[in-house]
Amino acid sequence: MVDALKRVLIGRALPSEGLQETLLSKRVALPIFASDPLSSVAYATQEILLVLTLGGVAYLYLTKWVALAVVTLMAVVVLSYRQVVHAYPSGGGSYEVVSTNLGPSAGLVVAASLMVDYVMTVAVSVASGVDNIISAVPAANEYRTGMAVGCVALLAAVNLRGLRESGRAFAAPTYLFVAGVLIMCATGLFRWAVGDAPVAESAAYGITPEPGEEHLAGLALLMLGLRAFSSGCTALTGVEAISNGVPAFRKPKSRNAATTMTAMGLIAVVMFSGITALALISDVHITEDTCRLTGMSGDCHTTPQRTVIAQLAAAIFGGDHSIGFFYIQAATALVLILAANTAFNGFPLLASILAQRRYLPRQLHTRGDRLAFSNGIIALALVAAGLLWAYQASVTSLIHLYILGVFTSFTLSQTGMVRHWNRELREETDPALRRRHHVARAINGFGSVVTGIVLVIVLITKFTEGAYLAVVAAVVLWLMMRGIHRHYDSAAEELAVADPAEESLLPSRVHAIVLVSKVHKPTMRALAYARAFRPDSLEALTVVVDREEADELRAQWDESGIEVPLTMLDSPYRELTRPIVEHVRHMRRAGPRELVSVFIPEYVVGHWWENLLHNQSALWLKNRLLFIPGVMVISVPWQLKSSEHARHPIARAPGAARRGEPGPIPKAASGHTDKGVAGRH
């Protein structure tokens, strides 16, 4: 039943040879890798206005200048990353650039920052999408957190079906959103041009300034503008995802990736500019605290204010009951939720590269049934859902943790590209190519300076508002990756074979021990199996917990005529594990170059509940014995009749053996092991 449900949700397993078939065209790649920056325009303008309205409506004139700075920055970043996809077509994006040119430690800074930001992308995108749903259906506000977590689970399930499947699922909503916003912008600007400018529902509202924000000038006004700019830079989140996913494109990979990035940049700039212009034309007034609005009817504590894009749609298309309004709200909510798909593609790819280089657990480099990096997808979904639950899916609370990682990677990657072009120029002699390299270096150099300035601005303006948590998370992740890498390196060094001849030396003697609870079939099988090893010595071992049972076992043993000596260990405190471990350690001390093989008979059952009817003594015993050098622990399974259904051959998917799924495997290894010494129940 579990396997059938998995096939329904995820789909049939794909062979490794099918990886080539999952490569993406530009048309499909755009909604997969660019849904985040394209959808960010739905709330980037709103984030600018929320900051500027801290001082009331007096400073809204700064909106156009802040928006112009954001557009300029986006153009610079897109041009810079076009250089990256051509110079590093193997994928990895910023991490690959920085690791190669600035060193592994700097590369890990970028990796940690991006991974934190990918998590925030999922959380913020989904929370913002839920906000737009609530704008259309205010009664859903009390279910905000549950809706957000459910959306993350749905996104994870779709992405587990594979890259191409998720592209097909998400392509239509992204293109419908782009078309809807462009139509809305064109309609609104046309009405303005003919003298019928749209008027937002909040245009008549006043805004009470925050205390201390009433009369700003000089440095204080500059800081307000910089805060608005840093919030508006959310429009740039996800721009680097295309550079991370170059290997997912069809050939020619670099050219297709660069073309897709250019298309993404142009569409995002046009939509962001149009929404910002219409927000100014229609006099949208929006604040974080609805109670700061004057002239608003209803209870400000319970009535949520509509988003900027919702107010624009209502003003342009004829009210909040028009088809155009509901179309824009539905498309916006859907694309904002699906924008998290950019992270669901970027995070697993980056985690896979890091795992391949031994900075993260190797399991993150393993592809699942649908050739997606399933473990990375699941890890991202769990962390993002936890954040949404902790912050109650509040965009205002989550946005302060956002974009810091993006600009860290932007700045370091552009600096790395400058060093890359310096190296190329030292080696290149062709004048035409040298001119191209000089232009590319100038673009990346300018990009590194601009994004570095923005990074400083973001740190200054958002650090105390919650961005410090993102910094702490990135530092912890950086330290964790360094620790994992040290572990893998030390383990590899420890396991390396320096002298094959020395490592191949046979032990001087092998002592075999068979654990016994009573004389029955599992015991006889274990004894026979131990004899097949032809050890230098063989003994049966039992622990005396109950004297009557021990005497009965001795009688059965002698009566059966088993030609193996039976050793009985006294346990006055009724312990099973300690006497056996001490006995084995004593044998090891007597012969340091000798090996001890411990054979443990175990039941194999077919139903999970049968495991509850048998104790787990073998599990504890194995855990103790495995820490003793020179001791081999061997399980000898005995299959009960209930395990027969698990031994029936069934079709197995690629990777099933690695995951331990049942199938046409030998009788001695099928079913479920109860982890208990056979007979002790």
XYZ file of C-alpha atoms in Angstrom:
681
model
C 0.000 0.000 0.000
C 2.813 2.389 0.839
C 4.548 1.640 -2.460
C 1.288 2.129 -4.382
C 0.687 5.484 -2.685
C 4.251 6.531 -3.482
C 3.756 5.673 -7.163
C 0.541 7.731 -7.259
C 2.109 10.784 -5.619
C 5.567 10.683 -7.169
C 5.147 8.546 -10.292
C 6.917 5.519 -11.652
C 10.641 5.221 -11.132
C 12.912 6.359 -13.960
C 16.152 4.617 -14.983
C 19.392 6.587 -14.715
C 19.641 6.576 -18.505
C 16.516 8.756 -18.584
C 18.342 11.739 -17.104
C 18.972 13.166 -20.579
C 15.225 13.218 -21.233
C 14.666 15.544 -18.272
C 16.731 18.406 -19.770
C 14.803 21.644 -20.172
C 14.013 23.940 -23.061
C 14.134 27.697 -22.494
C 10.337 27.854 -22.456
C 10.104 25.352 -19.590
C 13.270 26.526 -17.802
C 12.000 30.104 -17.410
C 9.133 29.272 -15.001
C 11.278 26.714 -13.162
C 14.333 28.860 -12.463
C 12.877 32.369 -12.756
C 9.528 32.067 -11.000
C 11.038 33.641 -7.862
C 12.371 36.897 -9.390
C 9.330 37.178 -11.665
C 6.907 36.762 -8.789
C 8.910 39.042 -6.478
C 7.547 42.046 -8.381
C 4.183 41.265 -6.759
C 5.478 42.457 -3.376
C 8.714 44.385 -4.078
C 6.844 47.667 -4.643
C 4.758 47.013 -1.538
C 7.896 46.540 0.580
C 9.212 49.923 -0.605
C 5.946 51.637 0.276
C 5.742 49.977 3.705
C 9.070 51.528 4.653
C 8.391 54.984 3.210
C 4.981 55.229 4.899
C 6.658 54.996 8.296
C 6.818 58.778 7.940
C 3.253 59.048 6.643
C 2.544 59.987 3.024
C 5.108 62.803 2.944
C 7.960 60.640 1.683
C 6.170 58.628 -1.010
C 7.811 60.884 -3.603
C 10.995 58.862 -3.008
C 9.331 55.745 -4.431
C 10.262 56.434 -8.063
C 13.910 57.041 -7.190
C 14.128 53.917 -5.059
C 12.479 51.912 -7.855
C 14.936 53.323 -10.397
C 17.844 52.221 -8.196
C 16.356 48.716 -7.928
C 15.915 48.473 -11.718
C 19.502 49.619 -12.285
C 20.788 47.058 -9.799
C 18.774 44.274 -11.431
C 20.242 45.116 -14.841
C 23.755 45.019 -13.409
C 23.176 41.677 -11.670
C 21.623 40.046 -14.748
C 24.516 41.194 -16.956
C 26.993 39.928 -14.377
C 25.402 36.498 -14.124
C 25.350 36.160 -17.896
C 29.137 36.166 -17.604
C 28.935 33.446 -14.954
C 26.855 31.016 -17.034
C 29.296 31.331 -19.940
C 32.431 31.027 -17.808
C 31.163 28.199 -15.564
C 28.701 26.054 -17.550
C 29.079 23.076 -15.199
C 26.642 24.616 -12.707
C 27.164 25.611 -9.109
C 26.766 29.306 -9.926
C 28.120 31.622 -7.273
C 29.500 28.769 -5.168
C 31.547 27.405 -8.062
C 32.854 30.855 -9.022
C 33.884 31.821 -5.503
C 35.375 28.423 -4.604
C 37.511 28.419 -7.741
C 38.703 32.013 -7.549
C 38.578 33.019 -3.883
C 39.133 29.685 -2.141
C 37.039 26.955 -0.460
C 36.313 28.942 2.712
C 34.865 31.867 0.776
C 32.936 29.371 -1.337
C 31.374 27.943 1.803
C 30.329 31.449 2.883
C 28.408 31.745 -0.380
C 26.984 28.241 -0.062
C 25.782 28.830 3.504
C 24.283 32.207 2.576
C 22.476 30.790 -0.449
C 21.097 27.806 1.452
C 19.679 30.094 4.141
C 18.226 32.320 1.443
C 16.677 29.376 -0.412
C 14.857 28.431 2.783
C 13.679 32.021 3.170
C 12.575 32.094 -0.476
C 10.197 29.222 0.170
C 8.898 30.735 3.410
C 8.429 34.290 2.094
C 6.997 33.264 -1.284
C 4.436 30.929 0.243
C 3.497 33.415 2.989
C 3.080 36.171 0.391
C 0.955 33.900 -1.781
C -1.284 33.120 1.176
C -1.534 36.873 1.821
C -2.980 37.370 -1.653
C -5.470 34.565 -1.113
C -6.571 36.291 2.088
C -6.874 39.602 0.175
C -9.496 37.938 -2.014
C -11.049 35.844 0.789
C -10.519 37.677 4.128
C -12.342 34.943 6.063
C -9.378 32.609 5.397
C -7.083 34.713 7.594
C -7.441 32.426 10.625
C -6.171 29.480 8.571
C -3.074 31.322 7.346
C -0.403 29.072 8.912
C -2.049 25.788 7.993
C -2.545 26.922 4.399
C 1.117 27.937 4.137
C 2.448 24.629 5.502
C 0.090 22.705 3.207
C 1.386 24.636 0.191
C 4.983 23.729 1.085
C 4.021 20.047 1.323
C 2.306 20.221 -2.079
C 5.338 21.909 -3.672
C 7.644 19.261 -2.250
C 5.435 16.471 -3.612
C 5.388 18.000 -7.106
C 9.158 18.494 -7.117
C 9.721 14.911 -5.996
C 8.147 13.912 -9.316
C 11.182 15.339 -11.118
C 12.453 18.537 -12.715
C 10.560 18.255 -15.991
C 7.294 17.310 -14.280
C 7.492 20.331 -11.984
C 8.294 22.550 -14.980
C 5.172 21.427 -16.778
C 3.057 21.914 -13.661
C 4.399 25.416 -12.964
C 4.797 26.801 -16.491
C 1.156 27.772 -17.047
C 0.650 29.680 -13.754
C 3.862 31.662 -14.282
C 2.971 32.677 -17.830
C -0.620 33.463 -16.793
C 0.720 35.732 -14.037
C 3.110 37.524 -16.397
C 0.358 38.011 -18.968
C -2.094 39.233 -16.325
C 0.318 41.768 -14.824
C 1.365 43.089 -18.235
C -2.295 43.475 -19.263
C -3.066 45.198 -15.962
C -0.110 47.581 -16.376
C -0.986 48.348 -19.996
C -4.650 48.961 -19.124
C -3.839 51.167 -16.141
C -1.258 53.239 -18.006
C -3.624 53.640 -20.961
C -6.369 54.915 -18.653
C -3.883 57.358 -17.109
C -2.766 58.533 -20.566
C -6.353 59.317 -21.644
C -7.150 61.157 -18.421
C -9.013 58.399 -16.554
C -6.369 57.448 -14.011
C -7.300 54.567 -11.695
C -7.766 55.422 -8.008
C -6.845 52.894 -5.307
C -9.284 52.097 -2.493
C -6.699 53.424 -0.006
C -6.096 56.723 -1.821
C -8.424 58.580 0.529
C -6.788 57.168 3.662
C -4.318 59.176 5.636
C -1.362 57.609 7.418
C -0.275 58.535 10.908
C 3.565 58.682 11.005
C 5.469 56.488 13.413
C 6.803 58.390 16.453
C 10.104 60.020 15.537
C 9.500 59.642 11.779
C 7.441 62.808 11.251
C 10.029 65.357 10.118
C 13.039 63.643 8.598
C 15.894 65.440 6.880
C 19.520 64.913 6.040
C 20.983 61.633 7.283
C 17.675 60.434 8.736
C 15.929 60.872 5.374
C 18.815 59.131 3.626
C 18.525 56.182 5.991
C 14.789 55.952 5.306
C 15.489 55.881 1.579
C 18.191 53.247 2.023
C 15.843 51.092 4.104
C 13.219 51.336 1.369
C 15.849 50.442 -1.238
C 17.016 47.396 0.723
C 13.402 46.193 1.041
C 12.793 46.756 -2.670
C 15.801 44.606 -3.463
C 13.610 41.586 -2.743
C 12.849 41.870 -6.462
C 16.321 40.414 -7.107
C 15.921 37.230 -5.098
C 16.400 34.083 -7.131
C 18.248 35.768 -10.014
C 21.255 33.470 -9.474
C 19.191 30.259 -9.731
C 19.699 30.006 -13.497
C 23.479 30.036 -13.057
C 23.161 27.164 -10.569
C 21.075 25.096 -12.972
C 22.987 25.416 -16.258
C 23.446 21.603 -16.550
C 19.636 21.217 -16.580
C 19.332 23.084 -19.898
C 19.368 21.533 -23.342
C 22.419 22.112 -25.517
C 23.920 24.617 -26.082
C 23.572 24.910 -22.339
C 25.374 28.206 -21.661
C 23.704 30.082 -24.490
C 20.239 28.840 -23.560
C 20.825 29.713 -19.893
C 22.052 33.210 -20.779
C 19.063 33.801 -23.076
C 16.671 32.668 -20.357
C 18.356 34.969 -17.850
C 18.032 37.948 -20.204
C 14.340 37.210 -20.778
C 13.801 36.915 -17.040
C 15.520 40.263 -16.393
C 13.542 42.140 -19.061
C 10.170 40.747 -17.950
C 10.884 41.438 -14.269
C 12.004 45.027 -14.938
C 8.942 45.799 -17.063
C 6.505 44.348 -14.501
C 8.186 45.975 -11.495
C 8.330 49.360 -13.202
C 4.700 49.133 -14.295
C 3.405 48.157 -10.833
C 5.435 50.897 -9.141
C 4.247 53.548 -11.610
C 0.608 52.502 -11.161
C 0.965 52.489 -7.365
C 2.029 56.150 -7.553
C -0.617 57.061 -10.125
C -3.460 55.472 -8.138
C -2.190 56.792 -4.776
C -1.866 53.474 -2.989
C -1.431 53.981 0.765
C -0.356 50.917 2.705
C 1.201 50.350 6.134
C 2.340 47.434 8.248
C -0.027 48.510 11.045
C -3.530 48.949 9.637
C -4.478 51.028 12.669
C -2.180 53.806 11.439
C -4.562 54.412 8.527
C -6.992 57.281 9.086
C -10.415 57.285 7.478
C -10.610 53.506 7.253
C -13.897 51.870 8.226
C -14.121 48.673 10.269
C -11.984 47.289 13.076
C -8.346 47.887 12.179
C -7.243 45.045 14.458
C -9.184 42.383 12.549
C -9.518 43.810 9.035
C -6.442 43.036 6.908
C -5.407 45.617 4.334
C -5.293 44.451 0.737
C -1.903 44.072 -0.934
C -0.695 46.673 -3.437
C -1.283 44.444 -6.438
C -4.812 43.641 -5.189
C -5.627 47.346 -4.825
C -4.302 48.035 -8.316
C -6.326 45.204 -9.860
C -9.519 46.430 -8.162
C -8.896 50.033 -9.276
C -8.021 49.164 -12.870
C -10.529 46.401 -13.622
C -13.591 47.932 -11.949
C -13.762 46.825 -8.336
C -13.115 43.815 -6.152
C -15.891 41.772 -7.766
C -14.584 42.022 -11.320
C -13.207 39.104 -13.279
C -9.909 40.938 -13.751
C -9.490 41.377 -9.985
C -10.023 37.712 -9.212
C -7.818 36.691 -12.135
C -4.923 38.817 -10.879
C -5.389 37.633 -7.289
C -5.582 33.978 -8.273
C -2.593 34.227 -10.627
C -0.555 36.203 -8.082
C -1.303 33.874 -5.200
C -0.507 30.839 -7.328
C 2.731 32.198 -8.796
C 3.946 33.448 -5.398
C 3.448 30.002 -3.933
C 5.029 28.394 -6.981
C 7.920 30.880 -6.818
C 9.235 28.719 -4.031
C 9.927 26.232 -6.813
C 13.055 28.226 -7.668
C 14.416 27.273 -4.254
C 13.191 23.689 -4.618
C 15.432 23.443 -7.671
C 18.365 25.535 -6.484
C 18.723 24.154 -2.964
C 18.903 20.432 -3.893
C 21.349 21.146 -6.739
C 23.647 23.170 -4.491
C 23.350 20.622 -1.681
C 24.231 17.859 -4.152
C 27.404 19.665 -5.235
C 28.379 20.283 -1.612
C 27.698 16.645 -0.726
C 29.793 15.490 -3.673
C 32.655 17.588 -2.313
C 32.086 16.174 1.186
C 30.769 19.330 2.820
C 27.321 17.836 3.434
C 26.107 14.256 4.051
C 26.555 12.067 0.988
C 22.846 11.206 0.967
C 22.127 14.661 -0.465
C 23.994 13.695 -3.646
C 21.733 10.692 -4.280
C 18.959 10.978 -6.862
C 15.537 9.555 -6.067
C 13.138 7.489 -8.137
C 12.326 10.411 -10.437
C 15.993 11.466 -10.828
C 15.466 14.459 -8.526
C 17.615 15.063 -5.451
C 14.837 13.866 -3.154
C 16.664 14.211 0.173
C 17.462 17.860 -0.514
C 13.842 18.571 -1.469
C 12.535 16.968 1.719
C 15.100 18.764 3.913
C 14.185 22.145 2.408
C 10.456 21.507 2.849
C 10.832 20.545 6.512
C 12.934 23.594 7.452
C 10.729 26.047 5.500
C 7.536 24.597 6.989
C 9.054 24.944 10.466
C 9.825 28.627 9.822
C 6.313 29.300 8.550
C 4.872 27.664 11.622
C 7.176 29.568 13.990
C 6.436 32.956 12.362
C 2.746 32.201 11.688
C 3.317 32.733 7.955
C 3.775 36.500 8.432
C 5.505 38.132 5.462
C 6.365 41.183 7.565
C 8.201 39.033 10.127
C 9.940 36.810 7.585
C 11.029 39.512 5.134
C 13.672 40.826 7.548
C 15.494 37.492 7.346
C 15.472 37.673 3.574
C 17.853 38.833 0.784
C 20.960 39.023 3.002
C 22.282 35.746 1.596
C 21.501 36.793 -1.968
C 23.677 39.878 -1.835
C 26.460 38.046 -0.045
C 26.619 35.616 -2.965
C 26.191 38.429 -5.502
C 29.136 40.377 -4.104
C 31.549 37.482 -3.682
C 30.686 35.887 -7.036
C 31.280 39.126 -8.939
C 34.576 39.603 -7.106
C 35.498 36.051 -8.046
C 34.634 36.735 -11.691
C 36.973 39.752 -11.699
C 39.785 37.447 -10.589
C 38.710 34.927 -13.240
C 39.010 37.517 -16.015
C 42.363 38.704 -14.649
C 43.650 35.158 -14.993
C 42.212 34.854 -18.501
C 43.797 38.142 -19.559
C 47.233 36.994 -18.376
C 46.998 33.962 -20.650
C 45.030 35.325 -23.644
C 46.893 36.829 -26.620
C 44.061 37.261 -29.165
C 43.233 41.035 -29.254
C 39.520 40.454 -29.954
C 39.148 38.055 -27.054
C 41.131 40.352 -24.790
C 38.721 43.207 -25.568
C 35.775 40.959 -24.682
C 37.477 39.918 -21.452
C 38.093 43.564 -20.542
C 34.409 44.385 -21.050
C 33.334 41.332 -19.027
C 35.727 42.268 -16.215
C 34.370 45.815 -16.168
C 30.797 44.518 -15.893
C 31.667 42.143 -13.074
C 33.805 44.741 -11.309
C 31.005 47.273 -11.368
C 28.580 44.577 -10.228
C 30.765 43.619 -7.268
C 31.022 47.247 -6.099
C 27.293 47.930 -6.425
C 26.148 44.680 -4.799
C 28.744 45.150 -2.064
C 27.286 48.557 -1.263
C 23.793 47.054 -1.212
C 24.997 44.281 1.117
C 26.275 46.885 3.567
C 22.984 48.793 3.307
C 20.969 45.633 3.927
C 23.111 44.739 6.937
C 22.802 48.199 8.459
C 19.071 48.631 7.843
C 17.840 45.117 8.559
C 20.302 43.679 11.078
C 18.452 44.700 14.227
C 15.058 43.929 12.640
C 15.826 40.223 12.395
C 18.529 39.870 9.751
C 20.974 38.892 12.492
C 19.145 35.561 12.707
C 19.992 34.878 9.064
C 23.631 35.770 9.784
C 23.698 33.406 12.765
C 22.108 30.620 10.706
C 24.656 31.092 7.906
C 27.575 31.046 10.366
C 26.279 27.868 12.035
C 25.808 26.233 8.644
C 29.329 27.289 7.580
C 30.839 25.781 10.732
C 28.786 22.608 10.287
C 29.973 22.155 6.690
C 33.580 22.675 7.738
C 33.131 20.064 10.475
C 31.551 17.556 8.079
C 34.402 18.059 5.629
C 37.003 17.516 8.354
C 35.236 14.327 9.379
C 35.168 12.956 5.839
C 38.818 13.890 5.300
C 39.970 12.308 8.552
C 37.894 9.197 7.857
C 39.358 8.892 4.347
C 42.867 9.320 5.714
C 42.233 6.731 8.393
C 40.764 4.236 5.917
C 43.436 4.661 3.243
C 45.475 1.515 2.569
C 49.170 2.347 2.878
C 50.524 -1.215 2.638
C 48.111 -3.732 1.006
C 50.290 -6.667 2.072
C 50.190 -5.659 5.717
C 46.447 -4.960 5.673
C 45.844 -8.396 4.087
C 47.512 -10.370 6.883
C 45.301 -13.106 8.302
C 44.518 -13.125 12.039
C 46.575 -15.535 14.124
C 43.426 -17.233 15.465
C 39.661 -16.910 15.098
C 37.379 -17.627 18.050
C 33.682 -18.159 17.357
C 30.930 -17.542 19.911
C 27.284 -18.501 19.314
C 24.778 -16.845 21.627
C 22.188 -19.306 22.919
C 18.908 -18.923 24.791
C 17.469 -22.417 24.293
C 17.902 -25.437 22.046
C 15.741 -24.753 18.999
C 16.061 -24.366 15.229
C 17.573 -20.838 15.194
C 20.280 -22.014 17.610
C 21.062 -25.089 15.500
C 21.303 -22.970 12.349
C 23.677 -20.531 14.030
C 25.876 -23.381 15.287
C 26.011 -24.951 11.825
C 26.829 -21.583 10.240
C 29.596 -20.951 12.766
C 31.105 -24.405 12.067
C 31.149 -23.572 8.349
C 33.650 -20.809 9.127
C 36.058 -23.443 10.546
C 37.175 -21.280 13.490
C 40.094 -22.233 15.705
C 37.712 -22.470 18.650
C 33.934 -22.540 18.981
C 31.803 -22.122 22.064
C 28.132 -21.608 22.808
C 27.425 -18.813 25.260
C 24.413 -18.059 27.437
C 23.722 -15.718 30.331
C 22.185 -17.142 33.502
C 19.353 -14.846 34.537
C 17.046 -17.543 35.880
C 18.739 -20.584 37.477
C 15.880 -22.987 36.657
C 15.916 -22.027 32.973
C 19.699 -22.389 32.952
C 19.521 -25.896 34.424
C 16.865 -26.837 31.880
C 19.052 -25.520 29.046
C 22.051 -27.496 30.323
C 19.964 -30.652 30.404
C 18.656 -30.096 26.859
C 22.172 -29.359 25.635
C 23.649 -32.546 27.089
C 20.679 -34.612 25.937
C 20.942 -33.306 22.361
C 24.580 -34.398 22.137
C 25.759 -31.106 20.645
C 29.540 -31.265 20.289
C 30.075 -27.628 21.195
C 30.957 -26.593 24.752
C 28.286 -24.484 26.458
C 29.569 -21.628 28.625
C 27.216 -20.153 31.192
C 27.853 -16.624 32.489
C 26.363 -15.680 35.818
C 24.445 -12.392 35.966
C 23.384 -11.642 39.555
C 21.813 -8.340 38.474
C 19.914 -9.952 35.546
C 21.857 -8.102 32.869
C 22.310 -9.712 29.442
C 24.645 -7.315 27.661
C 27.367 -6.581 30.226
C 28.445 -10.226 30.942
C 28.725 -11.011 27.216
C 30.700 -7.847 26.468
C 33.101 -8.474 29.360
C 33.583 -12.081 28.246
C 34.413 -10.997 24.684
C 36.786 -8.282 25.903
C 38.599 -10.822 28.070
C 39.122 -13.043 25.002
C 40.468 -10.058 23.039
C 42.939 -9.126 25.787
C 44.234 -12.687 25.839
C 45.103 -12.516 22.129
C 45.364 -9.006 20.637
C 46.090 -10.385 17.132
C 43.180 -12.795 17.327
C 39.625 -12.198 16.115
C 36.368 -12.996 17.870
C 33.266 -13.736 15.773
C 29.963 -13.443 17.610
C 27.000 -15.206 15.945
C 23.561 -13.943 17.025
C 20.422 -15.927 16.061
C 17.481 -13.619 15.283
C 13.833 -13.962 14.356
C 12.556 -12.441 11.105
C 8.882 -11.514 11.157
C 6.494 -10.248 8.499
C 4.360 -7.808 10.462
C 5.503 -4.683 12.225
C 3.452 -5.451 15.321
C 5.253 -8.779 15.774
C 8.409 -6.835 16.562
C 6.672 -5.532 19.660
C 6.323 -9.102 20.945
C 10.082 -9.708 20.972
C 12.677 -7.767 22.952
C 15.504 -5.734 21.486
C 18.400 -7.321 23.341
C 20.398 -8.012 20.178
C 20.297 -4.363 19.155
C 21.876 -3.213 22.407
C 24.355 -6.054 22.303
C 25.436 -5.255 18.745
C 25.903 -1.590 19.580
C 28.252 -2.527 22.417
C 30.177 -5.205 20.538
C 30.771 -3.057 17.452
C 32.930 -0.702 19.533
C 35.357 -3.475 20.485
C 38.257 -3.767 17.984
C 38.771 -7.216 16.512
C 35.179 -8.367 17.098
C 32.948 -9.402 14.185
C 29.174 -9.460 14.806
C 27.187 -11.801 12.563
C 23.390 -12.011 12.475
C 21.892 -15.416 11.656
C 18.228 -14.896 10.675
C 15.437 -17.416 11.148
C 12.312 -16.618 9.124
C 8.983 -17.252 10.815
C 5.998 -18.139 8.615
C 4.623 -14.611 8.830
C 7.634 -13.385 6.858
C 6.733 -15.438 3.789
C 4.749 -12.641 2.112
C 7.827 -10.428 2.284
C 9.883 -13.028 0.406
C 7.657 -13.082 -2.669
C 9.510 -11.589 -5.661
C 8.103 -8.225 -6.729
C 9.166 -5.722 -9.331
C 11.634 -3.275 -7.911
C 12.499 0.210 -8.967
C 16.011 1.452 -9.655
C 17.707 2.209 -6.368
C 15.413 -0.121 -4.397
C 18.307 -2.299 -3.244
C 20.155 0.755 -1.951
C 17.061 1.876 -0.058
C 16.385 -1.594 1.333
C 13.031 -2.130 -0.404
C 11.788 -5.744 -0.522
C 12.092 -7.787 -3.672
C 13.503 -11.022 -5.113
C 16.261 -11.319 -2.529
C 17.618 -14.424 -0.801
C 15.459 -16.065 1.823
C 17.993 -15.439 4.577
C 17.741 -11.653 4.174
C 14.041 -10.969 3.558
C 11.323 -9.769 5.892
C 11.722 -7.785 9.092
C 14.270 -8.557 11.765
C 13.086 -8.163 15.313
C 16.560 -7.187 16.500
C 16.262 -9.567 19.415
C 18.198 -12.710 20.247
C 16.059 -15.604 19.044
C 14.209 -17.250 21.860
C 14.329 -14.344 24.324
C 10.672 -13.229 24.276
